[in-house]
PDB file of C-alpha atoms in Angstrom:
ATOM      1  CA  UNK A   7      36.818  33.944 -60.979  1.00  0.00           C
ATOM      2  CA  UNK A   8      36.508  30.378 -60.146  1.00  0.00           C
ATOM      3  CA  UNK A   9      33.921  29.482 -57.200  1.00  0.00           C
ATOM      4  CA  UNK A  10      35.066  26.737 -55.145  1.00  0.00           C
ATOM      5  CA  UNK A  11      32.199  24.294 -53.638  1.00  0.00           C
ATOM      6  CA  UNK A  12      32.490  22.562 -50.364  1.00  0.00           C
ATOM      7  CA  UNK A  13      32.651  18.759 -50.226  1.00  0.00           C
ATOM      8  CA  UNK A  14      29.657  17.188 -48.299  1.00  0.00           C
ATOM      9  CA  UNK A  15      32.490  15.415 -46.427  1.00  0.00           C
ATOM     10  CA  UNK A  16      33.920  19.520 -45.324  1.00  0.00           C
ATOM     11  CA  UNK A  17      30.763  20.316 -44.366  1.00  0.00           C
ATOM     12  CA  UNK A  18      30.008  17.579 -42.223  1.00  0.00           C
ATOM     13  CA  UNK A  19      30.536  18.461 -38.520  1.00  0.00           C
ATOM     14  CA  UNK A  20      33.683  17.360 -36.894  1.00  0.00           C
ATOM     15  CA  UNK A  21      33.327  14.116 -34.382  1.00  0.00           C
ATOM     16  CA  UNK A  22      34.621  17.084 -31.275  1.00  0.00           C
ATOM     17  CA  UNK A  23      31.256  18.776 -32.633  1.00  0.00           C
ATOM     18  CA  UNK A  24      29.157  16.011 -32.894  1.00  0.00           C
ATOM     19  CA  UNK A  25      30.109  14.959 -29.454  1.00  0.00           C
ATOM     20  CA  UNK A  26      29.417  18.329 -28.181  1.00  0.00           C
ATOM     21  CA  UNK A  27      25.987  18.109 -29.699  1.00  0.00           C
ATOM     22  CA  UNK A  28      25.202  14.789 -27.956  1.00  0.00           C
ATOM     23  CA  UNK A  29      26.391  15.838 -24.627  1.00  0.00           C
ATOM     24  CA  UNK A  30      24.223  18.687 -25.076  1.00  0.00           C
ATOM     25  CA  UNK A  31      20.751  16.635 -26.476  1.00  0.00           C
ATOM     26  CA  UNK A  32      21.699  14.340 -23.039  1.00  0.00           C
ATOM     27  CA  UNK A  33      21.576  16.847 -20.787  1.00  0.00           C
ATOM     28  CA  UNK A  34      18.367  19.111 -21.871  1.00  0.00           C
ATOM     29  CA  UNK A  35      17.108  15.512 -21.790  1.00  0.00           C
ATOM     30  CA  UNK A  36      18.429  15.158 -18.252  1.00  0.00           C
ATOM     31  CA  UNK A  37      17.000  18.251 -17.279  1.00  0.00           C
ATOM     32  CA  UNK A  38      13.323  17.904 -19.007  1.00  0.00           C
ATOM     33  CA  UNK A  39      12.979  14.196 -17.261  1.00  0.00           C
ATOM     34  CA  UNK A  40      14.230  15.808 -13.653  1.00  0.00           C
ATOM     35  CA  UNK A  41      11.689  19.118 -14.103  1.00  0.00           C
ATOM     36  CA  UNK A  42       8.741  16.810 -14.634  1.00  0.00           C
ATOM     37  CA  UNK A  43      10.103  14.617 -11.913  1.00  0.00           C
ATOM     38  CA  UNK A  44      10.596  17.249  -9.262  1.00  0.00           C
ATOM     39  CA  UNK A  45       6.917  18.871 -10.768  1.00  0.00           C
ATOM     40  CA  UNK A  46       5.493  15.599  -9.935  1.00  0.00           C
ATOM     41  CA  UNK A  47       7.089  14.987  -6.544  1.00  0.00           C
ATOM     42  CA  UNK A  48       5.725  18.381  -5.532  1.00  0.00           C
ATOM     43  CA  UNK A  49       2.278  17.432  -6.688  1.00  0.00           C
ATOM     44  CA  UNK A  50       1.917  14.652  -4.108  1.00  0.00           C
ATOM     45  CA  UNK A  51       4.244  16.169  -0.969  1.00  0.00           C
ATOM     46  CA  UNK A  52       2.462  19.428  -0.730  1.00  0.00           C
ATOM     47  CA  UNK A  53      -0.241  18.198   0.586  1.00  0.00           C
ATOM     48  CA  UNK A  54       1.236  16.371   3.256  1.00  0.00           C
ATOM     49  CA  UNK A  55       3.038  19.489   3.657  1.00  0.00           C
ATOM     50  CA  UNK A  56       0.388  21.596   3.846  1.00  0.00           C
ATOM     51  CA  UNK A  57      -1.179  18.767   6.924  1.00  0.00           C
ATOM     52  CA  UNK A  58       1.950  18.941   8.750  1.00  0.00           C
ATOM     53  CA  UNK A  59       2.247  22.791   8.739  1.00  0.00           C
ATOM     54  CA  UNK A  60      -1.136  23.177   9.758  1.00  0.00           C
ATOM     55  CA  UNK A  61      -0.803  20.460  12.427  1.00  0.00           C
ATOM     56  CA  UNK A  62       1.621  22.710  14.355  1.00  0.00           C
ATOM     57  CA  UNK A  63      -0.377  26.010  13.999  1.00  0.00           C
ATOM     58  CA  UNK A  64      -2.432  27.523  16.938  1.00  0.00           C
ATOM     59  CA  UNK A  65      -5.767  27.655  16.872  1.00  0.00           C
ATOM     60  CA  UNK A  66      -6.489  31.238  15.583  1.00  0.00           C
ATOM     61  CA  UNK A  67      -3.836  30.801  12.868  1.00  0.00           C
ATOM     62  CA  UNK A  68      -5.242  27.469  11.887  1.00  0.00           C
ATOM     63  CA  UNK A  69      -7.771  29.132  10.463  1.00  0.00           C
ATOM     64  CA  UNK A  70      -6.320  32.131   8.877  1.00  0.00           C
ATOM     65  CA  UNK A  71      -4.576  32.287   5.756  1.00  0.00           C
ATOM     66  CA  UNK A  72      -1.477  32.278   6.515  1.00  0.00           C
ATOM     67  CA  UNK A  73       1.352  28.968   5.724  1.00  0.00           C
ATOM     68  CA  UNK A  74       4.215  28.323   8.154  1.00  0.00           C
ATOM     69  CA  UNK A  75       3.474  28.299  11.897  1.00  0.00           C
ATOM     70  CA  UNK A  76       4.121  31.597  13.519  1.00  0.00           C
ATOM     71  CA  UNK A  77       4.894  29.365  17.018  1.00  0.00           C
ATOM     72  CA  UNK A  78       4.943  25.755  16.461  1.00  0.00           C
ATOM     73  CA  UNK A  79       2.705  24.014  18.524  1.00  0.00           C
ATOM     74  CA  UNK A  80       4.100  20.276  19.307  1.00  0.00           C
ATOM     75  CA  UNK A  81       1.626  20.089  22.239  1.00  0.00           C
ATOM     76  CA  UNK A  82      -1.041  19.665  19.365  1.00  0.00           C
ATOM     77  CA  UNK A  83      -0.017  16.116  19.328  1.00  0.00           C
ATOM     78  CA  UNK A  84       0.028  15.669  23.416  1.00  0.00           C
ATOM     79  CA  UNK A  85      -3.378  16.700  22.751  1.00  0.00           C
ATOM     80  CA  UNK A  86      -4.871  14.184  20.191  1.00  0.00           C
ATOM     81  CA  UNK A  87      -3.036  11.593  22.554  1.00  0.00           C
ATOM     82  CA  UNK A  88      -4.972  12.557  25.604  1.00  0.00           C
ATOM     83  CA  UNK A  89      -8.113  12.505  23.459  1.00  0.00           C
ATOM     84  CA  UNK A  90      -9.982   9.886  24.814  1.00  0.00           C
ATOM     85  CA  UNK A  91     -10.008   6.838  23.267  1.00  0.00           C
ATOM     86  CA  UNK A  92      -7.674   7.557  20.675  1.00  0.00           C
ATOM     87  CA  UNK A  93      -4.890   5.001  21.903  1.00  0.00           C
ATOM     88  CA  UNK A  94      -7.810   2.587  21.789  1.00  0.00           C
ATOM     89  CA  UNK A  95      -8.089   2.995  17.915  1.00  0.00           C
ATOM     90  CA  UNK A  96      -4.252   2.716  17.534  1.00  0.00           C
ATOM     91  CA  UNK A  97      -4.079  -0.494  19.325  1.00  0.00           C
ATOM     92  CA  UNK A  98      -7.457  -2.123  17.814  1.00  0.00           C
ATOM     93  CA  UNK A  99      -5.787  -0.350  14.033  1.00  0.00           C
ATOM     94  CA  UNK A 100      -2.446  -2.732  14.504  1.00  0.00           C
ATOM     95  CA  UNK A 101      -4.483  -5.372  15.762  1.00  0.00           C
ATOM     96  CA  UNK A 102      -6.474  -5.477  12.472  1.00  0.00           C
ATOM     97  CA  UNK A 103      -3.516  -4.550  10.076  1.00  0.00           C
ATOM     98  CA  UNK A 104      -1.087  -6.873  12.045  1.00  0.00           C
ATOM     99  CA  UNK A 105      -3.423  -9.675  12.399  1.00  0.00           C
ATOM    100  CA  UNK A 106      -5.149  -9.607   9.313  1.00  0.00           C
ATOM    101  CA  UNK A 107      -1.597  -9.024   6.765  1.00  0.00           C
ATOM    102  CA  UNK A 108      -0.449 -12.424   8.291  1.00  0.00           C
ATOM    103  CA  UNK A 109      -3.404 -14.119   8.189  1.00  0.00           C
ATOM    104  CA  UNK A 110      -3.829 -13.372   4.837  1.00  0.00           C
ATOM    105  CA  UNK A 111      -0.082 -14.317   3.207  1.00  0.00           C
ATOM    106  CA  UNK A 112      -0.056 -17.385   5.266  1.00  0.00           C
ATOM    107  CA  UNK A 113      -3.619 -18.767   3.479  1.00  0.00           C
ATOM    108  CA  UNK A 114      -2.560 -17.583  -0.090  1.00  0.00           C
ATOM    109  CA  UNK A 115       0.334 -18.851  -0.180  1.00  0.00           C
ATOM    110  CA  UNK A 116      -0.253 -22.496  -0.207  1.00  0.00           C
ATOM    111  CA  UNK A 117      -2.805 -21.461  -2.933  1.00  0.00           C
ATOM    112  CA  UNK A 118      -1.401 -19.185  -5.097  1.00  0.00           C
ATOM    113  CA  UNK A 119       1.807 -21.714  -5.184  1.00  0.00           C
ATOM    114  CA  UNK A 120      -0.749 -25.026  -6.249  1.00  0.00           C
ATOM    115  CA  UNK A 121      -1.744 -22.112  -9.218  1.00  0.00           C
ATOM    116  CA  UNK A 122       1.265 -21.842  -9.976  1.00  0.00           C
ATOM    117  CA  UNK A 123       3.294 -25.265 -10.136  1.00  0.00           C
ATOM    118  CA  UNK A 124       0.615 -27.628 -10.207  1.00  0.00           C
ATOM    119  CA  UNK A 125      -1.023 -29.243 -13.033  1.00  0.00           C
ATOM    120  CA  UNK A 126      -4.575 -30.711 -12.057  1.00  0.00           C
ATOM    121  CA  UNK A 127      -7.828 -30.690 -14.565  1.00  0.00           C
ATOM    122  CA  UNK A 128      -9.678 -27.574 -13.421  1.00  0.00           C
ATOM    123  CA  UNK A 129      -6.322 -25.352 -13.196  1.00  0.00           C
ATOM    124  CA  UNK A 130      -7.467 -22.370 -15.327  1.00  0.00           C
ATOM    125  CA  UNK A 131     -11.141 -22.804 -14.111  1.00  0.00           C
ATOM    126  CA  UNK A 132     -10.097 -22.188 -10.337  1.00  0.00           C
ATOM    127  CA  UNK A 133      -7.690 -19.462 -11.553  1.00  0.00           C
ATOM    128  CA  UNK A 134     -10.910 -17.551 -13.073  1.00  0.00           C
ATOM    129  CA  UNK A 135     -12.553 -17.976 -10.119  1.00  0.00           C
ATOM    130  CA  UNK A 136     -10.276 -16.369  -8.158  1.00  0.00           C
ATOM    131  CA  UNK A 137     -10.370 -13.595 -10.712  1.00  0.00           C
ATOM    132  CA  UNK A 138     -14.143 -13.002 -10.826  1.00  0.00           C
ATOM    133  CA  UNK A 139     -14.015 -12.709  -7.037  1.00  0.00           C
ATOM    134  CA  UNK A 140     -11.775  -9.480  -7.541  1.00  0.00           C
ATOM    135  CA  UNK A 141     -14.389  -8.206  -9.687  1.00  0.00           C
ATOM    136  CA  UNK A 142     -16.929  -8.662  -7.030  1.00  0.00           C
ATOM    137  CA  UNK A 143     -17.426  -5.520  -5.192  1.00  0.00           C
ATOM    138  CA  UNK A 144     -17.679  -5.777  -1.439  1.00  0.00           C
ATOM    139  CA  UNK A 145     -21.206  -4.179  -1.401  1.00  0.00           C
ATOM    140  CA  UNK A 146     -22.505  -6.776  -2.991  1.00  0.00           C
ATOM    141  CA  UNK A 147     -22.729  -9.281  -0.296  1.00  0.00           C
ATOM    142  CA  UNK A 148     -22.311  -6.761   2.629  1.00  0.00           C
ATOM    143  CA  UNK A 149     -25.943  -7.694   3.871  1.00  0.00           C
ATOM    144  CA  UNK A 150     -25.491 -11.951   4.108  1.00  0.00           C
ATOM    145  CA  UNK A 151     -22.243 -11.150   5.155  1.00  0.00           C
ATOM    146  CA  UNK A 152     -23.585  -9.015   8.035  1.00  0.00           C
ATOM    147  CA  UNK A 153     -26.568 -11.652   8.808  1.00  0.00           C
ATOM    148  CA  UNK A 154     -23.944 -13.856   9.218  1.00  0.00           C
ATOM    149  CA  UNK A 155     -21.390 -12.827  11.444  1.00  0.00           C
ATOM    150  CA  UNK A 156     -24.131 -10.149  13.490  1.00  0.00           C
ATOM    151  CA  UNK A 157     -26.891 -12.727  14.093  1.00  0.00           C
ATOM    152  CA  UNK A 158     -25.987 -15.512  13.471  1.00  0.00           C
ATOM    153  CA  UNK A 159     -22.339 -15.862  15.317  1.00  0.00           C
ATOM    154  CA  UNK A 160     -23.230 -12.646  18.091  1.00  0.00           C
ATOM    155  CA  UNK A 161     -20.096 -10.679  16.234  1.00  0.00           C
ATOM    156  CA  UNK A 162     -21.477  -7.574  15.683  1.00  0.00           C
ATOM    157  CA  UNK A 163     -19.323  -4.800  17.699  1.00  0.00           C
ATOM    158  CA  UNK A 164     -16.507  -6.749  17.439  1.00  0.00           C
ATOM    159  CA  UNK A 165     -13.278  -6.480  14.432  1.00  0.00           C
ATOM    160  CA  UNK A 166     -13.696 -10.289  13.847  1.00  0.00           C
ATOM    161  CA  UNK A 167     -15.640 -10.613  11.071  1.00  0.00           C
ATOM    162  CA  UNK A 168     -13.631  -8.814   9.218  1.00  0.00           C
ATOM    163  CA  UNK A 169     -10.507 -10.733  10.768  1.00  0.00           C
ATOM    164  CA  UNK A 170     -11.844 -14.506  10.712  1.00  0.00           C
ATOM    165  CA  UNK A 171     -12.139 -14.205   6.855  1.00  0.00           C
ATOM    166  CA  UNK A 172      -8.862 -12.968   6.352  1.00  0.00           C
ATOM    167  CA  UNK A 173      -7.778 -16.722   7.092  1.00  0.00           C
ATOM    168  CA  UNK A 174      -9.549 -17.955   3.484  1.00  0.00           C
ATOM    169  CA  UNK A 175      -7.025 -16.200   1.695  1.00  0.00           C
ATOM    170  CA  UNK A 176      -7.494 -13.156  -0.140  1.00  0.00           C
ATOM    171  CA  UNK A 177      -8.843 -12.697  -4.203  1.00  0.00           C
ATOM    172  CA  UNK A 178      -6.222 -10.161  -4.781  1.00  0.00           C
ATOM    173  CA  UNK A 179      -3.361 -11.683  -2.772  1.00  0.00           C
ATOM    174  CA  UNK A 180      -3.677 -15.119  -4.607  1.00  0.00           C
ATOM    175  CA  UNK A 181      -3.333 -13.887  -8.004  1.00  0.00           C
ATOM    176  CA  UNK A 182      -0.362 -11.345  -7.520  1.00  0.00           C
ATOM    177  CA  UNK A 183       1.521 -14.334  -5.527  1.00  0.00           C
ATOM    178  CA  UNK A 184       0.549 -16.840  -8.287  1.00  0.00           C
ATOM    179  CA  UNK A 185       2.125 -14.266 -10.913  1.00  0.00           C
ATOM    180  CA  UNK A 186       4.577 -13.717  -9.494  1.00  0.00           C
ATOM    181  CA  UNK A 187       5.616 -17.332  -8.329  1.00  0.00           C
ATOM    182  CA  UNK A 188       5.274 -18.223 -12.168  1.00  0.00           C
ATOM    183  CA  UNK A 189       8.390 -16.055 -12.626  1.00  0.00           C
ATOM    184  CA  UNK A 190      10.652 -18.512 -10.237  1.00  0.00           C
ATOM    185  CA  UNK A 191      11.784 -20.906 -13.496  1.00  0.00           C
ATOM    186  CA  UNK A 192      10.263 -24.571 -12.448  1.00  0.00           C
ATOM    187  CA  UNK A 193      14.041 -26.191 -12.698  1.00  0.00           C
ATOM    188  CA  UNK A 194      14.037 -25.170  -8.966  1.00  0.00           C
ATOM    189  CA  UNK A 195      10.893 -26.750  -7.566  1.00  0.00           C
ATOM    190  CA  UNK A 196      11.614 -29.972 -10.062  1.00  0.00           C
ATOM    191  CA  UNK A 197      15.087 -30.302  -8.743  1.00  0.00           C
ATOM    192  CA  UNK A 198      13.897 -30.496  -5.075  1.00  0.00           C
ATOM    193  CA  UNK A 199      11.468 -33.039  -6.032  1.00  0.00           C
ATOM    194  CA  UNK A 200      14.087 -34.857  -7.265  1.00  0.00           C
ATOM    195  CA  UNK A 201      16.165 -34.711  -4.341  1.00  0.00           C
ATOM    196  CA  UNK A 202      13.044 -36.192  -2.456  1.00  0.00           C
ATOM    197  CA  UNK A 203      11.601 -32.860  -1.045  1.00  0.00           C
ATOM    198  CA  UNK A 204       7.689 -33.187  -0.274  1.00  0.00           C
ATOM    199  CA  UNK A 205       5.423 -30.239  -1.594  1.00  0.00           C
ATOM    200  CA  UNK A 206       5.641 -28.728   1.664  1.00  0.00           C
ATOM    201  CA  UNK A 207       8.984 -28.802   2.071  1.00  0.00           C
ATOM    202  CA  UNK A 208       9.483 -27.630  -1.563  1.00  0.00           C
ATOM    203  CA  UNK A 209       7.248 -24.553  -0.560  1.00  0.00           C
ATOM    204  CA  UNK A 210       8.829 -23.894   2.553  1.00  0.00           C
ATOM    205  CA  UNK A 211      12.531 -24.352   1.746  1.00  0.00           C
ATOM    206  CA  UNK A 212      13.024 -23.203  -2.240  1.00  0.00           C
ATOM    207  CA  UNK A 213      10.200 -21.230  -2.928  1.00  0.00           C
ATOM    208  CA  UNK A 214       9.508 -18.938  -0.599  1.00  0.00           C
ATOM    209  CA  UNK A 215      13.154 -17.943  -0.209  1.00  0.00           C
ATOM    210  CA  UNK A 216      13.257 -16.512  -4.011  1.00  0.00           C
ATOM    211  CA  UNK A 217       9.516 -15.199  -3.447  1.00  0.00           C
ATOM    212  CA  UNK A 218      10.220 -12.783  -1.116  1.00  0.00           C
ATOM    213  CA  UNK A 219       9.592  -9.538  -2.880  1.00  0.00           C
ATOM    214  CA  UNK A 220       5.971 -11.138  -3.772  1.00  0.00           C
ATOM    215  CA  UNK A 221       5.222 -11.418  -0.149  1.00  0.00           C
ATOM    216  CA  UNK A 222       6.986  -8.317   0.940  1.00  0.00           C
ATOM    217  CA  UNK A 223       4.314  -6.668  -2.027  1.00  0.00           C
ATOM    218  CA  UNK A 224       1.539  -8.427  -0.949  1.00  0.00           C
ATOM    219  CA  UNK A 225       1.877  -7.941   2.402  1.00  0.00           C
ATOM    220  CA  UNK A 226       2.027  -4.365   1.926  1.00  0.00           C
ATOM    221  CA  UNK A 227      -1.062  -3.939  -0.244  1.00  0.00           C
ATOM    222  CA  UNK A 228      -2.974  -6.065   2.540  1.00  0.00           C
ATOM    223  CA  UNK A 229      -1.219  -3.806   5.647  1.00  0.00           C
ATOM    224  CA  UNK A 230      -2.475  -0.537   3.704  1.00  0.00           C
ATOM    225  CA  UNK A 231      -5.709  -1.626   3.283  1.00  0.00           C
ATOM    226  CA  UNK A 232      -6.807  -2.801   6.548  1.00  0.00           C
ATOM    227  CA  UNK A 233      -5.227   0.477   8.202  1.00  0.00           C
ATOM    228  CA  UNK A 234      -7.068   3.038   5.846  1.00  0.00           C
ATOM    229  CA  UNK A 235     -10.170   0.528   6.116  1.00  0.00           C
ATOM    230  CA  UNK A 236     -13.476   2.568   7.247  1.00  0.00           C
ATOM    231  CA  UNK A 237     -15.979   0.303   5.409  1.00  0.00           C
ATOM    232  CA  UNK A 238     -15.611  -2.602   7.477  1.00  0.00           C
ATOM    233  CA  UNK A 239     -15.182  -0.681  10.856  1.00  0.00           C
ATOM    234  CA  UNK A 240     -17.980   1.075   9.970  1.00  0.00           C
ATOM    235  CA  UNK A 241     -20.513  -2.039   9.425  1.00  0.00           C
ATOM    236  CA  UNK A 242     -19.283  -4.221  11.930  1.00  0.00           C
ATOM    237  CA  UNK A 243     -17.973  -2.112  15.017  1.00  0.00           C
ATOM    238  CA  UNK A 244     -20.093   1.115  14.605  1.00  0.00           C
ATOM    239  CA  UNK A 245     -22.018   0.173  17.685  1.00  0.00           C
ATOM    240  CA  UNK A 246     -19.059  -0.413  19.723  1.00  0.00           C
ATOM    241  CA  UNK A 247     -16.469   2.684  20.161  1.00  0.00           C
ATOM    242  CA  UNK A 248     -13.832   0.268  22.190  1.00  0.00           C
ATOM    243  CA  UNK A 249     -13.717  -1.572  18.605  1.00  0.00           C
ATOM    244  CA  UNK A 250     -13.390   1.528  16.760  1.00  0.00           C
ATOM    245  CA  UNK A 251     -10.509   1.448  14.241  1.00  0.00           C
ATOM    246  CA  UNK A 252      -8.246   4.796  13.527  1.00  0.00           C
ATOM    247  CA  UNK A 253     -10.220   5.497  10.302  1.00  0.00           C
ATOM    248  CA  UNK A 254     -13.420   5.108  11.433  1.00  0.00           C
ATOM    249  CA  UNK A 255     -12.152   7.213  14.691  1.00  0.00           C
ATOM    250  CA  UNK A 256     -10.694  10.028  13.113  1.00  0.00           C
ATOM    251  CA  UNK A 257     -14.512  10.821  11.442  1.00  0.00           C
ATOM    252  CA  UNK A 258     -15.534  10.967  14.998  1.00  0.00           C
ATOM    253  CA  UNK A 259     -12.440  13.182  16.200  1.00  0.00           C
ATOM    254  CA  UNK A 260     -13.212  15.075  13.377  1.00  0.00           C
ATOM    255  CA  UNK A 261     -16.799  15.782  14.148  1.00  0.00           C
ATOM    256  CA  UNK A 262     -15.783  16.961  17.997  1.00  0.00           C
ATOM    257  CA  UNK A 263     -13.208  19.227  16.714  1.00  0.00           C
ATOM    258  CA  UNK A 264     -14.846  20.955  13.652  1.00  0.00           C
ATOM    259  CA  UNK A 265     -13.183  24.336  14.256  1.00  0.00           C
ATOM    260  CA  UNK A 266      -9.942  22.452  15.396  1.00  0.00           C
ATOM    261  CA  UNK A 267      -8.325  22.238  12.493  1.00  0.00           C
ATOM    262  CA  UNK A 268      -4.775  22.157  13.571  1.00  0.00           C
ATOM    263  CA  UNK A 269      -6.088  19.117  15.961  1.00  0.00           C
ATOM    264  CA  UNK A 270      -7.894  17.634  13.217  1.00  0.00           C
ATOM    265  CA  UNK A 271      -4.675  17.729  10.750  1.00  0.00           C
ATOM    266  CA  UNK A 272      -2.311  16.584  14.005  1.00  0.00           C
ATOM    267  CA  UNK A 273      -4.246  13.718  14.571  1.00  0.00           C
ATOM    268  CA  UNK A 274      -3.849  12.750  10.572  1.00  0.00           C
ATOM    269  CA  UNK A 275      -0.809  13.185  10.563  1.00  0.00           C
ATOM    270  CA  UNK A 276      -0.701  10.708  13.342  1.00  0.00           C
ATOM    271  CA  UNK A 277      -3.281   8.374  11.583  1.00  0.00           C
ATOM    272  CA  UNK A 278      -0.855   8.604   8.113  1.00  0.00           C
ATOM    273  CA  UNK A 279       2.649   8.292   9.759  1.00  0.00           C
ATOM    274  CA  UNK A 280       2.691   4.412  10.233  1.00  0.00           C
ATOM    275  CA  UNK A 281       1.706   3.932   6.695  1.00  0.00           C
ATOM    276  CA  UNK A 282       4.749   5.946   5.478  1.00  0.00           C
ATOM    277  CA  UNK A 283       7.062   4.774   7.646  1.00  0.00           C
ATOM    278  CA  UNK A 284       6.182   1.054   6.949  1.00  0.00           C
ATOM    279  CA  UNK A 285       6.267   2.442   2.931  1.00  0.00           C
ATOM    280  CA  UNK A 286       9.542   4.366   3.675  1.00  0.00           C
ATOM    281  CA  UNK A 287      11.579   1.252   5.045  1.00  0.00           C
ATOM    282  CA  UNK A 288       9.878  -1.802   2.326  1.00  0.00           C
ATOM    283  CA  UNK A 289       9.499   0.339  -0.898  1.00  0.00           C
ATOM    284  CA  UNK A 290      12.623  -1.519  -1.963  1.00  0.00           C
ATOM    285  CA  UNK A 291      11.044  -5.183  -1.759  1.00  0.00           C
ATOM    286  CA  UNK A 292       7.634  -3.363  -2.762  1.00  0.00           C
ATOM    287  CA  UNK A 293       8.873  -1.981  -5.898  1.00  0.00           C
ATOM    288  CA  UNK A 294      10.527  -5.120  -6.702  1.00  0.00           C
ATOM    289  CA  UNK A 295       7.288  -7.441  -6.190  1.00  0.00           C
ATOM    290  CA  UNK A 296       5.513  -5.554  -7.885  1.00  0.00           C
ATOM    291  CA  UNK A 297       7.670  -4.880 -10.761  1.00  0.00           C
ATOM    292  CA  UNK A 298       8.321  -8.636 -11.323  1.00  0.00           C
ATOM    293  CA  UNK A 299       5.065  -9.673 -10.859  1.00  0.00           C
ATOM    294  CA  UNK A 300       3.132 -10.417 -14.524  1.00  0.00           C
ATOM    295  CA  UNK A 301       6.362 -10.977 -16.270  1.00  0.00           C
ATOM    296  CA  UNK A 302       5.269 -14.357 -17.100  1.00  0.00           C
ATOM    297  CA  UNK A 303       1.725 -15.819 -17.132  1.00  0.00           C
TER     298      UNK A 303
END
């Protein structure tokens, strides 16, 4: 009896199969990349899960074991209102954020653009100047700094010496901008010199236009780090509770609510709610700024 042996061409899967086999490779890929996704999602909301729960709880089942509030309590919040003070450290918080994020983009602009476009002998030398000040940790020169502004200019107490320098432009803020204006091609800013544009008006008319997401990202990162700020607060305006900022506050709040906990998580709630809203509403222009910035250098 004659044995008959398959082709390689008959045993090849049909293209129906094949497809079948794809669609199924794409979706346990689908699924793996979603399961880590929604794993990592959960890793970083739980927490401010947990806060919020506990935020709501009483006071006796604050401090038991249990998870969801048996009554919720919104009057926690009425509560770390009424605290006094506490409206102080909102409005001296904005103040600092507010102030300082637009100090800050207005006096790197102009610098981070001359980086950028400009071609003058000492270029590169400035530009590693401005990077070895991001290396320099703010501890190093927190003692002259303090000499400064406490005894010799009578600041101490007081949010403005951590404010005043914000108008010299920031390390950070100058190189991010500068990377990221060396993505806008230079066909743009040569063309308005050609049409008889100044520098200024080159700046203020073509560049900052396409920069946008740069100085949505930078003004972000600047925003974020004055409002979660308890260094500074903490040299300069220790002394003085009407300077007190929100971070430095909530230490204090803190300390006269020890066995509060559900008025110690309400008010941090309170304290981390502007940040995520402000996140929630630019992470758009954020991501973008961010994701652009470096492409060229």
């Amino acid at each position: 009896m004659t044995q008959v042996l398959a082709t390689p061409a008959e045993l090849a899967p049909s293209p129906a199969a094949a497809r079948r086999a794809g669609r199924r490779k794409e979706l346990l890929r689908w699924i793996a990349v979603h399961s880590l996704g929604v794993a990592a999602a959960l890793f970083f909301v739980l927490p401010f899960v947990f806060v919020l729960l506990t935020s709501l709880m009483s006071d006796s089942q604050a401090l038991s074991r249990d998870l969801i509030p048996g009554t919720w309590e919104w009057g926690n919040y009425r509560k770390v209102f009424d605290t006094p003070g506490f409206l102080t450290w909102w409005r001296n918080t904005l103040i600092y954020a507010g102030l300082g994020t637009v100090l800050t983009v207005v006096s790197s602009i102009p610098v981070a653009y001359a980086l950028a476009k400009f071609r003058f002998p000492g270029r590169n030398l400035a530009l590693m100047l401005v990077i070895s000040m991001m290396m320099l940790p703010p501890q190093v020169v927190v003692i002259p700094m303090y000499l400064f502004w406490a005894k010799q200019l009578g600041l101490s107490g007081t949010l403005w010496p951590l404010i005043i320098p914000m108008a010299f432009g920031d390390a950070f803020s100058i190189f991010l901008l500068r990377q990221f204006l060396m993505t806008i091609p230079n066909e743009y800013v040569d063309a308005a010199r050609v049409d008889g544009c100044g520098e200024l008006r080159t700046l203020v008319r073509v560049v900052l236009p396409m920069a946008k997401p740069g100085i949505a990202a930078v003004a972000l990162f600047q925003f974020f780090n004055a409002w979660n700020d308890y260094f500074g607060p903490q040299i300069y305006a220790s002394e003085n509770p009407g300077a007190w900022t929100l971070s430095y506050g909530l230490e204090s709040f803190k300390g006269a609510h020890h066995t509060d906990w559900n008025l110690t998580m309400a008010a941090t709630v309170l304290v981390m709610a502007p940040v995520i809203l402000v996140f929630f509403f630019a992470q758009k222009a954020f991501v973008e700024g961010v994701t652009l910035t470096g492409v060229k250098g």
